[in-house]
Short mmCIF file of C-alpha atoms in Angstrom, two decimals:
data_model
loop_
_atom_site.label_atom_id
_atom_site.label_comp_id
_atom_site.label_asym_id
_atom_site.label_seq_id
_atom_site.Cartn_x
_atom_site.Cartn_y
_atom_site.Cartn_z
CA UNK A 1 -6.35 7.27 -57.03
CA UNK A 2 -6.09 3.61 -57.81
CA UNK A 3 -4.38 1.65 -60.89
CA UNK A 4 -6.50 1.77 -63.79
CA UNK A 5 -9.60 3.65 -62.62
CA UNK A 6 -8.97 6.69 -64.69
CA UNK A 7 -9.55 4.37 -68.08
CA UNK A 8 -12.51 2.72 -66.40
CA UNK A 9 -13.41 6.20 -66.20
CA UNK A 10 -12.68 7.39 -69.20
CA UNK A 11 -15.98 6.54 -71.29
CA UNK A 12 -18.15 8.66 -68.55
CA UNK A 13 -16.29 11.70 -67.92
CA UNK A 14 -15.82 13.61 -64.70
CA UNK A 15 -18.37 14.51 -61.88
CA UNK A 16 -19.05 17.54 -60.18
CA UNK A 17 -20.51 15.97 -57.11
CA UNK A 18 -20.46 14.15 -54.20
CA UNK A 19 -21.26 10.11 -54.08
CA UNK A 20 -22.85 8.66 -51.41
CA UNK A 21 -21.92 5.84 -50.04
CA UNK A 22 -24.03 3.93 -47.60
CA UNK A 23 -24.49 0.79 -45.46
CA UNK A 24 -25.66 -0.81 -42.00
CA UNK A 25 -22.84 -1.21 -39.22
CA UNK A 26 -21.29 -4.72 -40.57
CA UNK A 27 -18.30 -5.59 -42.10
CA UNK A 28 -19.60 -5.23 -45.55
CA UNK A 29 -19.53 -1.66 -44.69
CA UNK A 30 -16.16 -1.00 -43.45
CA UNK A 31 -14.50 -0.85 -47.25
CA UNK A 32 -16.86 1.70 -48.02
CA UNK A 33 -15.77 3.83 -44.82
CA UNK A 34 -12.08 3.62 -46.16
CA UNK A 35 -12.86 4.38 -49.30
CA UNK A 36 -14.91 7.81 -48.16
CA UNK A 37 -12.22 8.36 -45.89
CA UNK A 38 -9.28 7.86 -48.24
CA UNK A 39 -10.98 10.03 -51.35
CA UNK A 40 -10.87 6.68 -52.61
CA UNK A 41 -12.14 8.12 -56.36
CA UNK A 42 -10.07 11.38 -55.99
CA UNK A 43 -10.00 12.96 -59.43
CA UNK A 44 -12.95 10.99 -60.71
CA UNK A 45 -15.80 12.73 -58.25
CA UNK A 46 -15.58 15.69 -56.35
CA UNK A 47 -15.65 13.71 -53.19
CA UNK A 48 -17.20 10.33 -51.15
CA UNK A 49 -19.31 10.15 -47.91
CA UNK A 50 -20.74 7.60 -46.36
CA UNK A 51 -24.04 7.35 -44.26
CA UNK A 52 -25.39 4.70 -41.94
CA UNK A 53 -28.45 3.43 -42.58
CA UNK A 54 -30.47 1.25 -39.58
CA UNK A 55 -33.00 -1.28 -41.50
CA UNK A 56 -33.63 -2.15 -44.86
CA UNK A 57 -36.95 0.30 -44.91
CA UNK A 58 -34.54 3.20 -44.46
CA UNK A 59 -32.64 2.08 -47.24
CA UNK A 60 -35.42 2.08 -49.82
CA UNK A 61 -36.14 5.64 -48.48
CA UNK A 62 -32.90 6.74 -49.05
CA UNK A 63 -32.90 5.01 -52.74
CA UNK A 64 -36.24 6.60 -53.76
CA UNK A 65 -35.10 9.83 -52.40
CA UNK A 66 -32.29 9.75 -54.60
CA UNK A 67 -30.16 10.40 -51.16
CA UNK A 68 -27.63 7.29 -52.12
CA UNK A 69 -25.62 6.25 -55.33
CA UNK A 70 -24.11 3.05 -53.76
CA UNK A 71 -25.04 0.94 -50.75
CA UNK A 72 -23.59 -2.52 -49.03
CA UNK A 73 -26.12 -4.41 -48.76
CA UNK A 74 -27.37 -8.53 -47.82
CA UNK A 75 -27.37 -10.68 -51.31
CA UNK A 76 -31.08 -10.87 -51.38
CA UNK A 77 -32.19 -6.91 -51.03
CA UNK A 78 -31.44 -6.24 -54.30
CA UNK A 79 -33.13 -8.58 -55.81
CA UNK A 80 -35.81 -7.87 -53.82
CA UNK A 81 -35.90 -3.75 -54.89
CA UNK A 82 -35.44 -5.29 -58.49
CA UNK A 83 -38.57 -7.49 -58.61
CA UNK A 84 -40.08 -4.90 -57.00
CA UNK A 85 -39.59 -2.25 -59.74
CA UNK A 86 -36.63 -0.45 -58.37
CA UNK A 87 -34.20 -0.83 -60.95
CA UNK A 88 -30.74 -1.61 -59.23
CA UNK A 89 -27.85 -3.64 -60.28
CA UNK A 90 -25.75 -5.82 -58.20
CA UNK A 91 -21.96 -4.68 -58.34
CA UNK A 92 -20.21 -6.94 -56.30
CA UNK A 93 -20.36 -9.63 -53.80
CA UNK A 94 -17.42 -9.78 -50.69
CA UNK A 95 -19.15 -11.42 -47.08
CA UNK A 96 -18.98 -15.35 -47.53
CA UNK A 97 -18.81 -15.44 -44.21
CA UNK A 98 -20.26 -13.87 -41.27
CA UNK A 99 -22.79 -16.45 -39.25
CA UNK A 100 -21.02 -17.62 -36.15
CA UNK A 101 -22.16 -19.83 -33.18
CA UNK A 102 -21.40 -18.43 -30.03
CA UNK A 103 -22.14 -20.61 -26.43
CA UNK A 104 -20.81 -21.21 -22.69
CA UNK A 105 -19.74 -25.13 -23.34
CA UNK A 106 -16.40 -25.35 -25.29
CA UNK A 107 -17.36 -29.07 -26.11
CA UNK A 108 -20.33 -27.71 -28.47
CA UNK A 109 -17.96 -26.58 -31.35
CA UNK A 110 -20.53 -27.26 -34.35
CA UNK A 111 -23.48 -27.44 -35.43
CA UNK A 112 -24.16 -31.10 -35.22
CA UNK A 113 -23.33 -30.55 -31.44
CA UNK A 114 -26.30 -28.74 -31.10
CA UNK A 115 -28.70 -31.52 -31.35
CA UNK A 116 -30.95 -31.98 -28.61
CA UNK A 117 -30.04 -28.31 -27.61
CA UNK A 118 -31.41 -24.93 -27.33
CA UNK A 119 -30.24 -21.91 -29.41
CA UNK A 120 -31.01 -18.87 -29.18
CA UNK A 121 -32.09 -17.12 -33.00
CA UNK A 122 -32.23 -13.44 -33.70
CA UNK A 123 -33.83 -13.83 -37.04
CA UNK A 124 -37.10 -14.82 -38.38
CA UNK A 125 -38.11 -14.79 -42.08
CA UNK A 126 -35.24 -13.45 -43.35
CA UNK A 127 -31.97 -14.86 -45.26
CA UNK A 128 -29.91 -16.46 -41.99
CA UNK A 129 -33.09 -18.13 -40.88
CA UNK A 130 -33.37 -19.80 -43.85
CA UNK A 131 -29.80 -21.18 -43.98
CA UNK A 132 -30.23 -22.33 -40.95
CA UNK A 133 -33.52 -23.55 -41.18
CA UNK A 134 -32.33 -25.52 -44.51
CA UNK A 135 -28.92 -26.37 -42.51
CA UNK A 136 -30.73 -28.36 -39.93
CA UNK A 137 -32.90 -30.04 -42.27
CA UNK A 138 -30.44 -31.99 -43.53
CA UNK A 139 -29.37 -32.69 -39.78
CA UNK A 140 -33.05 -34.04 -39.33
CA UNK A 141 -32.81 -36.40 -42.32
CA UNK A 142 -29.80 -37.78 -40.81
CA UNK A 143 -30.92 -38.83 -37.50
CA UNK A 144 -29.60 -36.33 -35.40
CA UNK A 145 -32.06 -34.70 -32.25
CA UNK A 146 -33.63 -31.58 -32.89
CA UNK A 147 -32.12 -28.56 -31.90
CA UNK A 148 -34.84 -26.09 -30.28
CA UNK A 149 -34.77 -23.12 -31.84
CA UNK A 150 -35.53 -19.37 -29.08
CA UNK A 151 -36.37 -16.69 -31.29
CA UNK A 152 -34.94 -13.15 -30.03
CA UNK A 153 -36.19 -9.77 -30.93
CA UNK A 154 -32.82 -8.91 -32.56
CA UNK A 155 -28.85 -9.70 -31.52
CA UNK A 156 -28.76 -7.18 -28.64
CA UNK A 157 -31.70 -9.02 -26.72
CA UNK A 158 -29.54 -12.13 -27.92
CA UNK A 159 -26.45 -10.74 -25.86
CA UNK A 160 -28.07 -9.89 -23.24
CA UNK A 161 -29.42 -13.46 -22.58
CA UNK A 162 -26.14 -15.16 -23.11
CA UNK A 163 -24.56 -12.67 -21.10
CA UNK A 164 -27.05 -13.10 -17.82
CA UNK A 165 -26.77 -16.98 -18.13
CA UNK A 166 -30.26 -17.23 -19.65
CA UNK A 167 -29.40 -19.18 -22.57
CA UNK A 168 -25.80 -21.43 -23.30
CA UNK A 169 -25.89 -21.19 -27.41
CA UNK A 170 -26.75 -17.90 -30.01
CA UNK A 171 -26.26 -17.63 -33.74
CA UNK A 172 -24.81 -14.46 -34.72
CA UNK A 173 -23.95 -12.22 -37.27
CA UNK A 174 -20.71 -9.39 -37.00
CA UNK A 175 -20.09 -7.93 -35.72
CA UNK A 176 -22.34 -8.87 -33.06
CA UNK A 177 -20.72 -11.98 -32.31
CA UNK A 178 -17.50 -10.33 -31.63
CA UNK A 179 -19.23 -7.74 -29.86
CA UNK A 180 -20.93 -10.32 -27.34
CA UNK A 181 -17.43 -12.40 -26.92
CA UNK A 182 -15.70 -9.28 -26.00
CA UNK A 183 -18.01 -8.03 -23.25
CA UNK A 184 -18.34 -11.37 -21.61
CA UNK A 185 -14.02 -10.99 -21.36
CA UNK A 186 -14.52 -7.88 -19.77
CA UNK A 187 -17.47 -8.92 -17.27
CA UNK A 188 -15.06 -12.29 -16.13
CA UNK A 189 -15.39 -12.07 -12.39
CA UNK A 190 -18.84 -10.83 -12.27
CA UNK A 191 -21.71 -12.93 -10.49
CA UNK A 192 -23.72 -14.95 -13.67
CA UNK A 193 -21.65 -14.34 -16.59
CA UNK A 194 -20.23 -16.93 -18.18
CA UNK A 195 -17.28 -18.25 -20.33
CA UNK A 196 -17.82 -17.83 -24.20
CA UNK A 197 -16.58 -19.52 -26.73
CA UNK A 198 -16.56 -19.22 -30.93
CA UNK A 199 -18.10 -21.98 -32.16
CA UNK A 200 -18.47 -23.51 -36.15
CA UNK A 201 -18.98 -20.46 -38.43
CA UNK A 202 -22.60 -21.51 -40.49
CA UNK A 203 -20.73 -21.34 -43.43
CA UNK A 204 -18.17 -24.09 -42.76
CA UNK A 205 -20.96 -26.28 -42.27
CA UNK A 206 -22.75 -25.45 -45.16
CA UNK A 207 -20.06 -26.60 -46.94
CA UNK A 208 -19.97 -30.07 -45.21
CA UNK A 209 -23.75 -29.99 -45.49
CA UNK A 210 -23.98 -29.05 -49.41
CA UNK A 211 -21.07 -29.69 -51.31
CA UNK A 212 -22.19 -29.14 -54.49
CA UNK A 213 -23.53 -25.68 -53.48
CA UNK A 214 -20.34 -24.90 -51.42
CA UNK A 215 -20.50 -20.99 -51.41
CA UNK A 216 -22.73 -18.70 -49.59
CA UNK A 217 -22.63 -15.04 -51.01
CA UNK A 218 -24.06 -13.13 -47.98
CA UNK A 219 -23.54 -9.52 -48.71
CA UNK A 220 -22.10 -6.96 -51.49
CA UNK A 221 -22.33 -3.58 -53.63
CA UNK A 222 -25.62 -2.53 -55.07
CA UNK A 223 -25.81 0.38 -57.30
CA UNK A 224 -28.73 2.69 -57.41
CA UNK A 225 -31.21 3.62 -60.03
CA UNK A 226 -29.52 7.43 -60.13
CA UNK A 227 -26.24 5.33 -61.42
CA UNK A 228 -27.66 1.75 -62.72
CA UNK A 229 -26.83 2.50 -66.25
CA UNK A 230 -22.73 3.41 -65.86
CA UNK A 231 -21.33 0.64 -65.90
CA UNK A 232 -18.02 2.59 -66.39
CA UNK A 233 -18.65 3.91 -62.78
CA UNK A 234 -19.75 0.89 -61.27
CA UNK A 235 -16.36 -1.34 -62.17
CA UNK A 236 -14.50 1.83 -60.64
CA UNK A 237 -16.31 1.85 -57.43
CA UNK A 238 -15.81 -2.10 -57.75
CA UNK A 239 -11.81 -1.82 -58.04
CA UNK A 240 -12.13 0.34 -55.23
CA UNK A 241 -13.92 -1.47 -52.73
CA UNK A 242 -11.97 -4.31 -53.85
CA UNK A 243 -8.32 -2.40 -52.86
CA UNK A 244 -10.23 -0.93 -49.54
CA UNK A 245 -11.55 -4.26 -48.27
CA UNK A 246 -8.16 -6.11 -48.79
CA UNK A 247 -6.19 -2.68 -46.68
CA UNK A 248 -8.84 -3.59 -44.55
CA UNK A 249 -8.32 -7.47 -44.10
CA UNK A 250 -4.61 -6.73 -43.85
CA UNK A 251 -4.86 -3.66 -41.08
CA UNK A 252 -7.63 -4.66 -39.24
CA UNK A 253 -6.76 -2.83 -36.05
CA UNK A 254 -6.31 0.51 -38.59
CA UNK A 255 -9.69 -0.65 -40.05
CA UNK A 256 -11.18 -0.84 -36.68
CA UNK A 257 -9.93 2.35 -35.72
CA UNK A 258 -11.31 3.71 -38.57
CA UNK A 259 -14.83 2.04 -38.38
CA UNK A 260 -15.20 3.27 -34.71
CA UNK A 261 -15.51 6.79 -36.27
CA UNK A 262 -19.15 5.92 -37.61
CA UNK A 263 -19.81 3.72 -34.88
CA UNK A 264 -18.88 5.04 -31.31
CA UNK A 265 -20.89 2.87 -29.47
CA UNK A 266 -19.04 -0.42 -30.51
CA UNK A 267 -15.69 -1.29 -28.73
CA UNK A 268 -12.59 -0.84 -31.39
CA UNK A 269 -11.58 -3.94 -30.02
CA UNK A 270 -14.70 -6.04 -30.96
CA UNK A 271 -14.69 -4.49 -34.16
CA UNK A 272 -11.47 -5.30 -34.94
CA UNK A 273 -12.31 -9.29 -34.35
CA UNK A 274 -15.01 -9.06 -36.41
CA UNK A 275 -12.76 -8.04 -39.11
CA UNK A 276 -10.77 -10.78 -38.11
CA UNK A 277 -13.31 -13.67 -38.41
CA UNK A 278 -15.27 -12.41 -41.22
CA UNK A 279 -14.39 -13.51 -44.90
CA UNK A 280 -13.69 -10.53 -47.48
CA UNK A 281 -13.74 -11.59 -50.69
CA UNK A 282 -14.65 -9.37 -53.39
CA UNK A 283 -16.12 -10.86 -56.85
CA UNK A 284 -18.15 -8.79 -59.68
CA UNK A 285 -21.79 -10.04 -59.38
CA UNK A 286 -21.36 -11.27 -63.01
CA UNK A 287 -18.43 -13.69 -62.21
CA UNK A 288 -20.66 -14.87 -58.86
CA UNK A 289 -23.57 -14.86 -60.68
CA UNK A 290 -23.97 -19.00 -60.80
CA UNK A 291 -23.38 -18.86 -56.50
CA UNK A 292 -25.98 -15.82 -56.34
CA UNK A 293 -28.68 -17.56 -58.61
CA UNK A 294 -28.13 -20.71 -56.41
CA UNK A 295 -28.75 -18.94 -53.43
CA UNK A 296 -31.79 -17.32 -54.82
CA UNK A 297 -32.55 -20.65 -56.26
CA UNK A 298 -32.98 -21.73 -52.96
CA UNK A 299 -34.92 -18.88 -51.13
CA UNK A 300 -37.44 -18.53 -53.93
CA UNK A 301 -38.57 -22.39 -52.95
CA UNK A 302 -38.86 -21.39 -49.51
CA UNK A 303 -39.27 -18.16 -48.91
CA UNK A 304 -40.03 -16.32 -51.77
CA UNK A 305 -40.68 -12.59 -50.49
CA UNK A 306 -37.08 -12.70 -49.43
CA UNK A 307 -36.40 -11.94 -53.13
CA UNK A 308 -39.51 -10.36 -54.53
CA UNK A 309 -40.37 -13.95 -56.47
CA UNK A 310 -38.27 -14.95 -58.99
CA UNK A 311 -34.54 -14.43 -60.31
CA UNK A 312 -33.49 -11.13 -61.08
CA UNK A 313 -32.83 -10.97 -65.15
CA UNK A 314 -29.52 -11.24 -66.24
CA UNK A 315 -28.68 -7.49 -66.64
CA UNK A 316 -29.30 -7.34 -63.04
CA UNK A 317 -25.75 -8.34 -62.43
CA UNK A 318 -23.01 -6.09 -62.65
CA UNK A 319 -19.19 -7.06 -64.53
#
């Protein structure tokens, strides 16, 4: 058991079941795995686990079921199930970071690169498209050509037109980016598949893009109704995740190892880079609250359903 979670604990006493701990296959999940894997709260609960979940849909399911206590899950659901009724608090924010360009010319390194160009897009209407959308905007007002935007299905029909030589530039998130880098190294030789290369993360130029907004919290902790009143419990699984995701910043060929456990189909190896290039950095909602709300801020004037309307009250975010 961690430093300093048995005091955080003390004000709610102990539990006599199982927490579960849930998530989609991305890095915001991975300190969660360690954490159900380590009997992270060991003396606190009788025990972790942690389930997969597939889309956002299959989430809510779960949370109305009352079949999940704690989920990773993208910035903007949250606020979404909160404006919606569903009354969950934000614990924590930890992905900064996780857009990357991916393409077959080493020359196009950024984003500004891209003008005039195709890329390929395996999101519509949802919180990347709207960075990006917002990101070339500004690119627009500038002067610079506009890129052509190929919407995909979703990241795997992405891959497998980068990897067939159907398209030379893709936007992803991990850890499909690493996934798609990794099998064009292992299909070098073949007839029609290219070179790759790692482009400008989206984040990096945000930053050039929007200085005074600098910070784009991407993904985090939510707490679910069954547990949105302890806060006792949330700062412990907080601390937690916190000590989990830096073992797995610091190990993350152990993390990747571990990961593959959940999620046979992915190569350790790709796993493992997406580790590498993805920015954990944990911060209570409360303390990111200002970056959150700007985010928000920003999808309520364009895309509103994203969030459910409006900001999420201020008890919405957890300490």
């Amino acid at each position: 058991m961690l430093p300093g979670l048995k005091t955080a604990w003390a004000s709610v006493g102990s539990r006599n079941r199982v927490l579960t701990l849930a998530g989609p296959g991305a890095v915001v999940s991975y300190p969660l795995m360690h954490m159900a894997a380590t009997g992270a709260l060991s003396g606190l609960v009788e025990g972790l686990r942690f389930r997969l979940w597939q889309s956002p849909d299959q989430l809510r399911t779960l949370l109305v079921n009352g079949d999940v206590d704690f989920s990773a899950t993208p910035s903007t659901l949250p606020a979404l199930l909160h404006n919606r009724g569903m009354p969950v608090r934000l614990v924590n924010i930890s992905v900064w970071g996780i857009l990357w360009l991916v393409g077959t010319d080493p020359a196009v390194q950024s984003f500004e690169d891209l003008a005039g160009r195709e890329l390929l897009v395996p999101f519509q209407r949802d919180l990347p498209a709207v960075l990006l959308d917002t990101l070339l905007e500004t690119h627009a007002a500038r002067g610079l050509a506009p890129v052509r935007l190929r919407r995909t299905r979703d990241g795997q029909d992405a891959i497998a037109l980068m990897l067939n030589g159907q398209a030379e530039q893709v936007l992803l998130v991990e850890p499909m980016a690493s996934l798609l880098l990794w099998r064009a190294e292992q299909s070098q030789g073949q007839a029609g598949v290219p070179r790759l290369y790692r482009g400008q993360s989206l984040e990096t130029a945000w930053r050039s893009a929007f200085p005074a907004q600098p910070s784009l919290p991407q993904a985090g902790v939510m707490a679910a109704p069954s547990v949105a009143a302890d806060t006792a419990l949330q700062r412990a699984v907080a601390d937690a995740y916190a000590h989990s995701a830096q073992w797995c910043a610091e190990h993350p060929a152990d993390c990747a190892a571990l990961v593959r456990e959940h999620l046979p189909q992915m190569p350790q190896a790709a796993i493992e880079r997406a580790v590498r290039g993805t920015r954990l950095d944990c911060r209570a909602a409360q303390a990111a609250r200002p970056e959150i709300e700007a985010l928000y801020r920003l999808l309520a004037s364009r895309f509103p359903q994203a969030i459910g309307g409006g900001l999420p009250p201020a008890d919405f975010y957890a300490a």
